[in-house]
């Protein structure tokens, strides 16, 4: 077999072409499927697989795809071969009346057969492959090598085993004996010697990797569940718990541990396990306390998964100081092991329901990883939780993992056009523009951000609102699977619409309108709330983000704090507060304190002004002169170091006028100060909120009301 070898997978029916005399499959009476080597059990099995699956898709079934050539009908030949000596990962050879497909392994053969069936359907109407994603390999001479040997995408679509096979992606939940930070499953209820010594005290939140008991328990787990690995080798991640605590017991310190690195002791543990199980492979994480590589070469059956958390998702990130530092660290790991994988991030983990245009950024990064010689990629997304455009994103990312040189926009447009006949132009236009804005943004995408971060990096509120409205108009015209998918998409985007509306208050895209000198909630807000309530119809749309905030709890807070809230006259709207204390980065705009929209008690992204110091603002004296009552609220969330102030003080012309002690609501989440005031006659009025004493706490302040 004379294979034409390419360095990378070609996108659009790539290759050298075929003879003008070649017959189209549609011109033939049917298909004859055969193994390249009758004596090969693998070839025979995969020929049978192709025959069976093609027959199910063929009009006429067995008449179109017979068990063997019969009569004088001219059949189009499909020949299947597993070739472990293939230079690349796959090869397609076109003859006058047939195609030979060859793959280096069975996993690639599965992917290649679905590529073939999709391409056949493009030329032969008798074949139905409408359910398959667009093919990258056509019916021409083509060969290629995938950019990465390991390709995992942690998205809802990729959790489907059938689709994972079609896209040739790996699954971290089924493909590893231990993954990520799962070592605690093995070391649960372990004795004291398994746990780290930190500052002379036992730390049950971290492990000691010099302990013989730690080794014994891992050894027992591997042997009992995966054997010696001679027949079926497995991969394991052996890494510290997800915190920066480091064991500095006598043994770990002797291995080289310091208060800044746990790499020496972890490497010694990996070496012991690698020697005990030479057929298995043991990885650690290049992250936190094990971020820096060891000084010596690692055993052949060990490796590292380097976290890209420090690499911003922004324009020019790879050339920035952070990018250069990351490249140096990556090179350091490459110097000590050939098994270097990357753990990268494709999701805003605080907000699953707002689009996250990461594809252009990820294409650039994947090209960087390929050029660095990285062997495997894990793209960490939302797992099983729904995210908008997940099918598009999963298809594009899987394609880029095979060949990151492909143009992202073309991949998106091809997939959307094939799967969204009614709404394709609308969806593609939105996705392409979102990707372009995100790719050009110096601000970058925030992995733990709210709607303000999205608007700062890529989301245009007015354009999104227009897209949302148009999607609502297109939805009723769609049918079947497209209509179901659009319904789910519109439901999720209703969360984003509510967030945009809350963030813009009385602005053009906001949820409020001014009537007779006071603010009222716009009627459309009720429609957006009702649309999001449809989330109950979708199993994957229970939570807003990784923290587990239920969508229903968010809806309840929005209704009670904004939609159904009592209207309060406030002398402050449309007047500018002046910051006296230094604002935190990203919180320079004090408008959230006077926009007329109350903060929601479900998290700090929802209408709160964050201050890591005591908060002090100046109120325009003219607006305050008619005030009879003062009110201000704060969010109390200890796990985020957000605490209610110990006191809120009001000053008139530099002298303390009144001090208020905040009182909690029934849930203990929102603390409010409220009381009568007389601010007339003062030329300068300031409000100062004092943080609790002790600890690194922050303030999250809500609306300031001056009530006449």
XYZ file of C-alpha atoms in Angstrom:
708
model
C 0.000 0.000 0.000
C 1.542 3.275 -1.100
C 0.307 5.838 1.405
C 0.490 9.540 0.735
C 1.672 10.966 4.080
C 0.727 14.386 5.406
C 1.994 15.976 8.612
C -1.464 17.018 9.691
C -5.065 16.101 9.070
C -6.568 18.014 6.155
C -9.858 19.789 6.653
C -11.878 19.925 3.480
C -11.602 16.718 1.455
C -7.838 17.129 1.436
C -5.266 15.207 -0.511
C -3.854 14.697 -3.940
C -7.177 14.056 -5.641
C -8.236 11.056 -7.721
C -8.405 10.084 -11.334
C -11.002 11.736 -13.515
C -12.074 8.220 -14.482
C -13.017 7.337 -10.894
C -16.656 6.388 -10.468
C -18.912 8.077 -7.952
C -20.456 5.686 -5.419
C -23.858 6.867 -6.609
C -23.121 5.447 -10.079
C -22.627 1.949 -8.689
C -25.272 -0.606 -7.839
C -24.230 -0.802 -4.209
C -21.251 -1.405 -1.944
C -18.927 -4.351 -1.471
C -17.187 -4.206 1.913
C -14.154 -6.426 2.436
C -11.095 -6.808 4.683
C -7.734 -5.983 3.145
C -6.361 -9.230 4.549
C -8.764 -12.175 4.767
C -6.470 -13.787 7.317
C -6.590 -10.802 9.666
C -9.226 -11.079 12.376
C -9.003 -7.325 12.980
C -9.564 -6.493 9.325
C -12.471 -8.933 9.119
C -14.095 -7.586 12.271
C -13.861 -3.968 11.153
C -15.080 -4.820 7.663
C -18.088 -6.436 9.311
C -18.642 -3.362 11.463
C -18.592 -1.077 8.433
C -20.895 -3.375 6.469
C -23.453 -3.565 9.273
C -23.511 0.159 10.022
C -23.507 1.232 6.389
C -26.373 -1.158 5.696
C -28.448 0.431 8.464
C -27.942 3.797 6.836
C -28.507 2.638 3.264
C -31.747 2.871 1.340
C -32.525 -0.697 0.366
C -30.493 -2.160 3.229
C -28.934 -5.476 2.234
C -29.677 -4.879 -1.447
C -27.439 -1.820 -1.380
C -24.840 -3.323 0.963
C -24.890 -7.085 0.290
C -22.876 -9.669 2.155
C -20.867 -10.248 -1.026
C -20.916 -9.192 -4.668
C -23.726 -10.904 -6.590
C -24.916 -10.904 -10.180
C -23.451 -8.477 -12.695
C -24.092 -5.368 -10.650
C -21.134 -3.023 -10.463
C -20.409 -2.434 -6.767
C -18.305 0.275 -5.156
C -15.561 -1.385 -3.125
C -14.767 -0.438 0.474
C -11.645 -2.106 1.812
C -10.653 -1.989 5.491
C -7.194 -2.460 6.973
C -5.592 -2.156 10.404
C -1.911 -1.390 9.809
C 0.189 -0.965 12.947
C 3.183 -0.001 10.777
C 1.378 2.929 9.173
C 3.560 6.046 9.253
C 0.688 8.271 10.279
C -2.556 7.589 12.123
C -4.722 6.922 9.069
C -4.720 6.699 5.300
C -7.370 6.817 2.552
C -6.622 5.571 -0.978
C -9.077 6.101 -3.824
C -9.171 3.770 -6.803
C -11.376 3.910 -9.888
C -14.211 2.007 -8.233
C -13.509 1.964 -4.556
C -11.777 3.273 -1.449
C -9.305 1.656 0.916
C -9.198 2.987 4.471
C -6.344 2.113 6.801
C -5.751 3.043 10.437
C -2.895 2.386 12.808
C -5.198 1.301 15.649
C -8.798 0.303 16.242
C -9.810 3.559 17.899
C -8.742 5.519 14.831
C -10.460 2.990 12.579
C -13.770 3.674 14.325
C -13.390 7.412 13.696
C -12.284 6.818 10.106
C -15.287 4.629 9.302
C -17.693 7.355 10.385
C -15.714 9.846 8.316
C -16.163 7.488 5.370
C -19.905 7.043 5.909
C -20.446 10.802 6.127
C -18.423 11.347 2.953
C -20.289 8.589 1.100
C -23.584 10.230 2.065
C -22.336 13.446 0.496
C -22.111 11.716 -2.898
C -24.808 9.052 -2.637
C -28.348 9.953 -1.594
C -29.026 6.330 -0.715
C -26.867 6.749 2.394
C -28.380 8.632 5.337
C -25.758 10.202 7.607
C -27.628 13.332 8.682
C -26.932 12.508 12.331
C -23.154 12.513 11.844
C -21.017 15.656 12.169
C -19.305 17.054 9.064
C -16.417 14.927 7.852
C -12.846 16.151 7.623
C -11.696 13.253 5.441
C -13.273 12.700 2.045
C -13.056 10.076 -0.692
C -9.715 11.259 -2.062
C -6.176 10.120 -1.380
C -5.481 11.397 2.118
C -3.217 10.520 5.013
C -2.542 12.169 8.334
C -1.149 12.137 11.828
C -3.093 13.553 14.761
C -1.474 16.423 16.639
C -1.996 14.803 20.051
C -2.118 11.164 21.098
C -4.484 11.872 24.006
C -7.501 14.091 23.304
C -10.090 14.591 26.053
C -12.919 17.142 26.037
C -14.944 17.371 29.252
C -18.210 18.672 27.823
C -21.773 17.289 27.928
C -21.725 16.206 24.281
C -18.406 14.388 24.682
C -19.801 12.296 27.552
C -21.871 10.382 24.995
C -19.823 7.249 24.252
C -21.086 6.957 20.675
C -20.255 10.564 19.837
C -16.862 10.264 21.551
C -16.059 7.400 19.193
C -17.256 9.364 16.183
C -15.129 12.373 17.202
C -12.229 10.236 18.463
C -12.046 11.867 21.885
C -10.953 10.339 25.191
C -12.959 10.178 28.412
C -11.188 10.998 31.678
C -13.825 9.258 33.776
C -13.406 5.863 32.110
C -9.872 6.091 30.770
C -7.920 6.477 34.019
C -7.486 4.350 37.107
C -7.210 7.598 39.067
C -7.763 11.063 37.654
C -7.074 14.587 38.826
C -7.328 14.966 42.583
C -8.957 11.564 43.192
C -6.205 10.167 45.389
C -8.368 10.866 48.435
C -10.607 7.990 47.289
C -7.723 5.623 47.897
C -6.490 7.251 51.090
C -9.854 7.851 52.773
C -9.984 6.834 56.444
C -6.219 6.293 56.397
C -4.042 6.408 59.513
C -2.192 9.521 60.600
C 1.062 8.680 58.796
C -0.644 9.051 55.392
C -1.298 12.745 55.987
C 1.050 15.686 55.641
C 2.927 17.464 58.378
C 2.563 21.217 57.930
C 4.132 23.590 60.420
C 4.769 20.672 62.747
C 1.082 19.709 62.818
C -0.797 16.932 61.019
C -2.834 18.289 58.091
C -5.637 15.904 57.131
C -6.292 17.922 53.965
C -2.973 16.942 52.368
C -0.890 13.775 51.951
C 2.605 12.647 52.849
C 4.210 11.154 49.748
C 7.162 9.725 51.670
C 4.983 7.522 53.847
C 5.267 3.753 53.320
C 1.595 3.501 54.258
C 0.680 5.923 51.461
C 2.617 3.755 49.009
C 1.113 0.534 50.359
C -2.457 1.791 49.973
C -1.889 3.016 46.410
C -0.116 -0.232 45.531
C -3.012 -2.261 46.911
C -5.570 -0.177 45.002
C -3.739 -0.587 41.691
C -3.095 -4.323 42.115
C -6.627 -5.142 43.285
C -8.429 -3.129 40.605
C -6.083 -3.143 37.596
C -3.624 -5.971 38.135
C -0.075 -5.829 36.874
C -1.068 -4.209 33.574
C 0.646 -6.710 31.297
C -2.515 -7.314 29.261
C -4.405 -4.088 29.871
C -2.159 -1.224 31.038
C -3.787 1.707 32.822
C -2.954 5.330 33.640
C -3.086 6.914 37.080
C -2.716 10.458 38.395
C -0.835 10.595 41.693
C -1.002 14.182 42.897
C -1.440 16.254 46.056
C -4.881 17.394 47.151
C -6.156 20.583 45.518
C -4.529 23.071 47.893
C -1.091 24.564 48.490
C -0.290 22.690 51.721
C 3.067 20.859 51.541
C 4.350 18.077 53.744
C 7.617 18.999 55.443
C 7.985 15.974 57.685
C 11.510 14.665 58.208
C 11.302 12.201 55.294
C 9.757 14.668 52.830
C 12.240 17.363 53.810
C 15.074 14.891 53.292
C 13.678 14.161 49.816
C 13.897 17.878 49.035
C 10.487 19.294 49.945
C 10.381 22.909 51.057
C 7.559 25.217 52.051
C 7.257 26.088 48.337
C 7.513 22.745 46.540
C 6.286 19.182 47.031
C 7.777 17.966 43.750
C 10.697 15.976 45.272
C 8.572 13.716 47.502
C 5.884 13.258 44.849
C 8.543 12.296 42.280
C 9.972 9.743 44.668
C 6.505 8.211 45.109
C 6.003 8.130 41.326
C 9.358 6.392 40.945
C 8.422 3.696 43.468
C 5.085 3.047 41.770
C 6.658 3.028 38.298
C 9.180 0.408 39.409
C 6.487 -1.710 41.086
C 4.125 -1.583 38.072
C 6.303 -1.271 34.937
C 3.338 -1.826 32.575
C 1.175 0.944 34.048
C 1.860 4.681 33.650
C 1.821 7.129 36.556
C 1.308 10.862 36.056
C 1.387 13.750 38.474
C 0.006 17.263 38.039
C 2.182 20.250 37.173
C 0.089 22.471 39.423
C 0.384 24.409 42.695
C 2.967 22.681 44.921
C 4.127 20.401 42.085
C 4.199 23.101 39.416
C 7.977 23.025 38.967
C 9.682 20.005 37.332
C 12.240 17.822 39.125
C 15.959 18.169 38.543
C 16.411 14.603 37.259
C 14.929 12.535 34.440
C 11.665 10.774 35.296
C 11.100 7.032 34.661
C 9.784 6.131 31.197
C 6.375 5.047 32.518
C 5.695 8.312 34.330
C 4.507 11.684 33.106
C 2.996 15.024 34.007
C -0.224 16.897 33.280
C 0.705 20.582 33.318
C -2.035 23.004 34.343
C -2.511 26.028 32.078
C -4.392 27.941 34.782
C -1.739 30.676 34.864
C -2.029 31.305 31.100
C -4.606 34.073 30.471
C -7.319 33.592 27.852
C -6.535 36.940 26.258
C -5.024 38.373 23.102
C -1.246 38.165 23.171
C -1.210 35.882 26.220
C 1.464 33.570 24.793
C 3.806 36.542 24.329
C 3.058 38.078 27.720
C 5.188 37.653 30.826
C 2.796 34.947 32.045
C 2.980 33.194 28.688
C 6.771 33.232 28.612
C 6.939 31.932 32.164
C 4.541 29.130 31.269
C 6.626 28.212 28.202
C 9.768 27.969 30.322
C 7.996 25.723 32.814
C 6.648 23.548 30.001
C 10.130 23.210 28.505
C 11.400 22.215 31.928
C 8.942 19.332 32.089
C 9.784 18.327 28.508
C 13.418 18.036 29.579
C 12.608 15.367 32.179
C 9.774 13.345 30.562
C 8.378 12.550 27.121
C 4.882 12.147 28.560
C 3.758 15.762 28.887
C 0.019 16.451 28.836
C -1.767 19.777 29.277
C -4.798 20.475 31.476
C -6.481 23.526 29.966
C -9.794 25.257 30.623
C -12.678 26.026 28.260
C -15.407 27.169 30.631
C -16.470 29.960 32.949
C -16.990 27.765 36.004
C -19.122 30.372 37.786
C -21.534 30.662 34.858
C -22.373 27.665 32.685
C -25.391 29.327 31.059
C -23.718 32.296 29.361
C -21.788 31.574 26.138
C -18.023 31.337 26.557
C -16.326 32.069 23.205
C -13.064 30.247 23.771
C -12.562 28.479 20.430
C -10.280 30.962 18.667
C -8.196 31.301 21.816
C -7.986 27.526 22.196
C -6.987 27.035 18.567
C -4.011 29.328 19.138
C -3.046 27.518 22.329
C -3.349 24.071 20.771
C -0.999 25.115 17.986
C 1.439 26.284 20.662
C 1.158 22.972 22.529
C 1.636 20.993 19.313
C 4.772 22.945 18.453
C 6.094 22.309 21.966
C 5.749 18.550 21.470
C 2.957 18.026 23.995
C 1.546 14.479 23.813
C -1.914 14.873 25.296
C -4.590 17.459 26.048
C -7.405 17.564 28.583
C -9.866 20.415 28.022
C -11.791 20.947 31.232
C -15.360 22.105 30.665
C -18.700 21.768 32.420
C -18.806 17.970 32.416
C -22.441 16.909 32.338
C -23.965 20.379 32.851
C -25.522 22.117 29.868
C -23.732 25.035 28.251
C -24.912 27.031 25.208
C -23.620 25.844 21.817
C -22.070 22.761 23.412
C -22.524 20.629 20.303
C -20.778 23.246 18.155
C -17.981 23.695 20.651
C -17.380 19.973 21.149
C -17.195 19.345 17.401
C -14.774 22.230 16.849
C -12.530 21.319 19.789
C -12.401 17.645 18.802
C -11.423 18.735 15.288
C -8.723 21.067 16.616
C -7.296 18.338 18.831
C -6.722 16.268 15.712
C -5.350 19.223 13.752
C -5.145 22.659 15.426
C -4.231 24.247 12.108
C -7.841 24.207 10.952
C -9.703 27.551 10.758
C -12.128 27.842 13.659
C -14.672 29.980 11.840
C -14.940 27.502 8.963
C -15.439 24.619 11.391
C -18.186 26.483 13.236
C -19.996 27.498 10.079
C -19.853 23.990 8.598
C -21.290 22.384 11.699
C -24.014 24.981 12.258
C -25.085 24.951 8.600
C -25.413 21.162 8.683
C -27.410 21.000 11.920
C -29.482 24.194 12.079
C -31.253 24.693 8.734
C -33.684 27.368 10.004
C -31.537 29.223 12.496
C -28.066 28.563 11.090
C -27.366 32.064 9.777
C -28.480 33.655 13.046
C -26.468 31.273 15.242
C -23.356 31.372 13.080
C -23.411 35.160 12.969
C -23.610 35.397 16.750
C -20.946 32.740 17.408
C -18.484 34.125 14.879
C -18.797 37.688 16.179
C -18.482 36.534 19.781
C -15.319 34.594 18.951
C -13.831 37.549 17.103
C -14.454 39.945 19.985
C -13.090 37.495 22.548
C -10.013 36.736 20.450
C -9.209 40.437 20.108
C -9.804 41.306 23.762
C -6.808 42.197 25.892
C -9.017 41.763 28.973
C -9.421 38.055 28.312
C -12.018 35.528 29.362
C -12.543 34.986 33.087
C -12.749 31.376 34.269
C -14.621 32.514 37.384
C -16.471 35.611 36.269
C -19.885 37.202 36.183
C -21.785 39.218 33.615
C -19.585 42.286 34.170
C -16.537 40.244 33.176
C -18.286 38.931 30.072
C -19.205 42.452 28.985
C -15.682 43.668 29.642
C -14.161 40.989 27.425
C -16.604 40.117 24.632
C -20.337 40.498 25.243
C -22.063 43.510 23.653
C -25.253 43.923 25.694
C -27.349 45.552 22.973
C -26.319 43.028 20.311
C -26.927 40.127 22.660
C -30.396 41.429 23.539
C -31.211 41.736 19.827
C -29.910 38.204 19.173
C -31.973 36.835 22.062
C -35.151 38.456 20.738
C -34.522 37.197 17.199
C -33.862 33.679 18.484
C -37.240 33.790 20.191
C -38.860 34.665 16.870
C -37.023 31.937 14.928
C -37.707 29.157 17.433
C -41.370 28.533 16.455
C -40.398 28.127 12.797
C -37.930 25.297 13.462
C -38.877 21.629 13.557
C -37.739 18.380 15.118
C -34.292 18.197 16.671
C -33.467 21.777 15.723
C -36.514 23.081 17.563
C -35.684 21.066 20.686
C -32.107 22.332 20.649
C -33.196 25.935 20.144
C -35.682 25.637 22.999
C -32.900 24.469 25.305
C -30.570 27.187 24.032
C -33.132 29.968 24.502
C -33.854 28.703 28.014
C -30.186 28.902 29.000
C -29.702 32.282 27.351
C -32.638 33.615 29.366
C -30.277 33.517 32.344
C -27.815 35.697 30.432
C -30.647 37.995 29.385
C -31.663 38.421 33.017
C -28.070 39.104 34.010
C -27.618 41.690 31.269
C -30.907 43.284 32.338
C -29.888 43.356 35.997
C -26.459 44.752 35.176
C -27.850 47.530 32.967
C -30.649 48.523 35.352
C -32.491 51.431 33.697
C -30.277 51.431 30.600
C -31.446 50.404 27.101
C -30.860 46.677 27.754
C -31.838 46.830 31.419
C -34.712 45.534 33.499
C -35.853 48.902 34.888
C -37.618 51.919 33.451
C -38.288 55.316 34.931
C -41.916 56.357 35.412
C -42.944 59.532 37.178
C -39.597 60.017 38.854
C -39.291 56.447 40.184
C -38.002 53.149 38.795
C -40.288 50.280 37.786
C -39.442 46.800 36.524
C -40.023 46.403 32.808
C -42.806 43.914 31.927
C -40.417 41.945 29.689
C -38.543 40.801 32.787
C -41.464 38.535 33.593
C -41.109 36.898 30.183
C -37.389 36.294 30.717
C -38.052 34.772 34.130
C -40.743 32.501 32.704
C -38.419 31.432 29.890
C -35.666 30.461 32.334
C -38.153 28.481 34.408
C -38.254 26.074 31.455
C -34.920 24.777 32.801
C -36.936 22.179 34.703
C -37.535 20.480 31.342
C -33.823 19.852 30.799
C -31.861 17.400 32.931
C -28.530 19.146 32.397
C -29.723 22.614 33.375
C -30.072 22.361 37.132
C -27.157 24.565 38.188
C -25.810 27.962 37.230
C -22.184 26.940 37.692
C -19.632 24.689 39.353
C -20.560 25.840 42.864
C -23.926 24.126 42.478
C -26.156 27.221 42.698
C -29.590 25.896 41.648
C -31.191 27.796 38.798
C -34.403 27.761 40.831
C -32.699 29.553 43.719
C -31.409 32.213 41.343
C -34.919 32.668 39.930
C -36.381 32.978 43.422
C -33.844 35.625 44.388
C -34.443 37.587 41.175
C -38.192 37.572 41.735
C -38.093 38.546 45.396
C -35.282 41.118 45.264
C -36.053 42.747 41.910
C -39.225 41.682 40.103
C -41.571 41.705 43.093
C -39.595 44.080 45.305
C -41.328 47.061 46.832
C -40.547 50.256 44.955
C -38.411 52.604 47.029
C -37.970 56.269 46.173
C -34.308 57.129 46.206
C -32.697 60.538 45.955
C -29.449 59.052 44.630
C -30.211 57.597 41.159
C -28.661 59.634 38.355
C -26.262 61.282 40.793
C -22.653 60.211 40.885
C -20.975 58.894 43.997
C -17.307 59.690 44.457
C -14.864 57.072 45.719
C -12.891 58.174 48.763
C -11.306 54.815 49.530
C -9.280 53.179 46.744
C -11.530 50.893 44.653
C -10.505 47.317 43.901
C -9.511 46.520 40.331
C -12.640 46.009 38.266
C -14.812 47.900 40.755
C -13.879 51.462 39.875
C -17.450 52.170 38.741
C -19.661 52.858 41.762
C -22.853 52.811 39.712
C -23.970 49.479 41.148
C -24.515 51.262 44.483
C -27.114 53.634 43.043
C -28.601 51.868 40.008
C -31.892 51.033 41.726
C -31.410 47.248 41.439
C -30.885 45.287 44.629
C -28.075 42.735 44.794
C -29.012 39.070 44.890
C -28.016 36.939 47.895
C -26.893 33.992 45.732
C -23.321 35.146 45.069
C -20.921 38.047 44.787
C -21.351 38.396 41.001
C -24.946 39.523 41.386
C -24.995 43.280 41.938
C -22.444 43.782 44.717
C -19.583 46.249 44.971
C -16.519 44.421 46.331
C -13.982 46.233 48.486
C -10.936 44.613 50.076
C -10.489 47.679 52.301
C -12.896 49.768 54.340
C -15.322 51.302 51.865
C -15.784 55.071 51.866
C -17.812 57.073 49.346
C -18.883 60.697 49.087
C -22.549 61.511 48.442
C -23.568 64.683 46.582
C -24.733 67.075 49.284
C -27.491 68.566 47.179
C -29.171 65.217 46.607
C -28.859 64.302 50.282
C -30.384 67.463 51.700
C -33.955 66.145 51.513
C -33.166 62.671 52.853
C -35.061 61.473 55.904
C -33.851 57.882 55.969
C -30.590 56.080 55.112
C -30.336 52.431 54.057
C -27.498 50.233 52.804
C -27.064 46.442 52.505
C -24.172 43.972 52.474
C -23.666 40.355 51.451
C -22.253 37.956 54.039
C -20.582 34.851 52.530
C -17.789 33.615 54.813
C -16.512 30.966 52.358
C -15.610 33.816 49.992
C -14.245 35.995 52.846
C -17.151 38.391 52.369
C -18.368 39.625 55.735
C -20.833 42.252 56.839
C -19.188 45.406 58.218
C -18.916 45.893 61.946
C -20.269 49.414 61.501
C -21.465 51.868 58.858
C -20.733 55.500 59.653
C -22.202 58.659 58.140
C -20.090 61.841 58.284
C -21.202 65.445 57.836
C -18.402 67.844 56.919
C -15.790 65.447 58.307
C -17.508 64.884 61.663
C -19.167 61.595 62.600
C -22.913 62.100 62.452
C -24.346 58.594 62.953
C -23.083 55.023 63.206
C -25.248 52.028 62.273
C -24.793 48.369 63.159
C -25.988 46.068 60.341
C -28.709 43.528 61.097
C -29.091 40.187 59.279
C -32.114 38.973 57.378
C -33.786 35.675 58.303
C -31.298 33.668 56.221
C -28.274 35.475 57.660
C -27.069 36.264 54.148
C -27.936 39.964 53.726
C -27.111 42.502 56.440
C -28.827 45.884 56.298
C -28.330 49.205 58.050
C -31.323 51.511 58.185
C -32.352 54.542 60.175
C -33.522 58.166 60.152
C -31.107 60.893 59.073
C -31.068 64.655 58.631
C -28.333 65.589 56.181
C -29.508 69.113 55.404
C -27.008 71.925 55.686
C -23.937 69.732 55.188
C -21.516 70.649 52.414
C -19.773 67.258 52.353
C -21.329 63.903 53.226
C -19.435 60.620 53.300
C -20.399 57.066 54.176
C -17.791 54.695 55.577
C -18.286 50.918 56.001
C -15.755 49.349 58.375
C -14.640 45.751 57.866
C -14.681 43.317 60.788
C -11.427 43.275 62.722
C -9.025 40.387 62.171
C -8.579 38.184 59.111
C -8.502 39.015 55.422
C -12.119 39.959 54.881
C -13.807 41.927 52.126
C -17.014 43.917 51.879
C -19.755 43.353 49.309
C -21.995 46.420 49.323
C -25.405 46.863 47.730
C -27.684 49.776 46.983
C -27.358 52.968 49.003
C -30.773 54.517 49.578
C -31.476 58.080 50.663
C -35.224 58.013 51.143
C -37.124 61.334 51.220
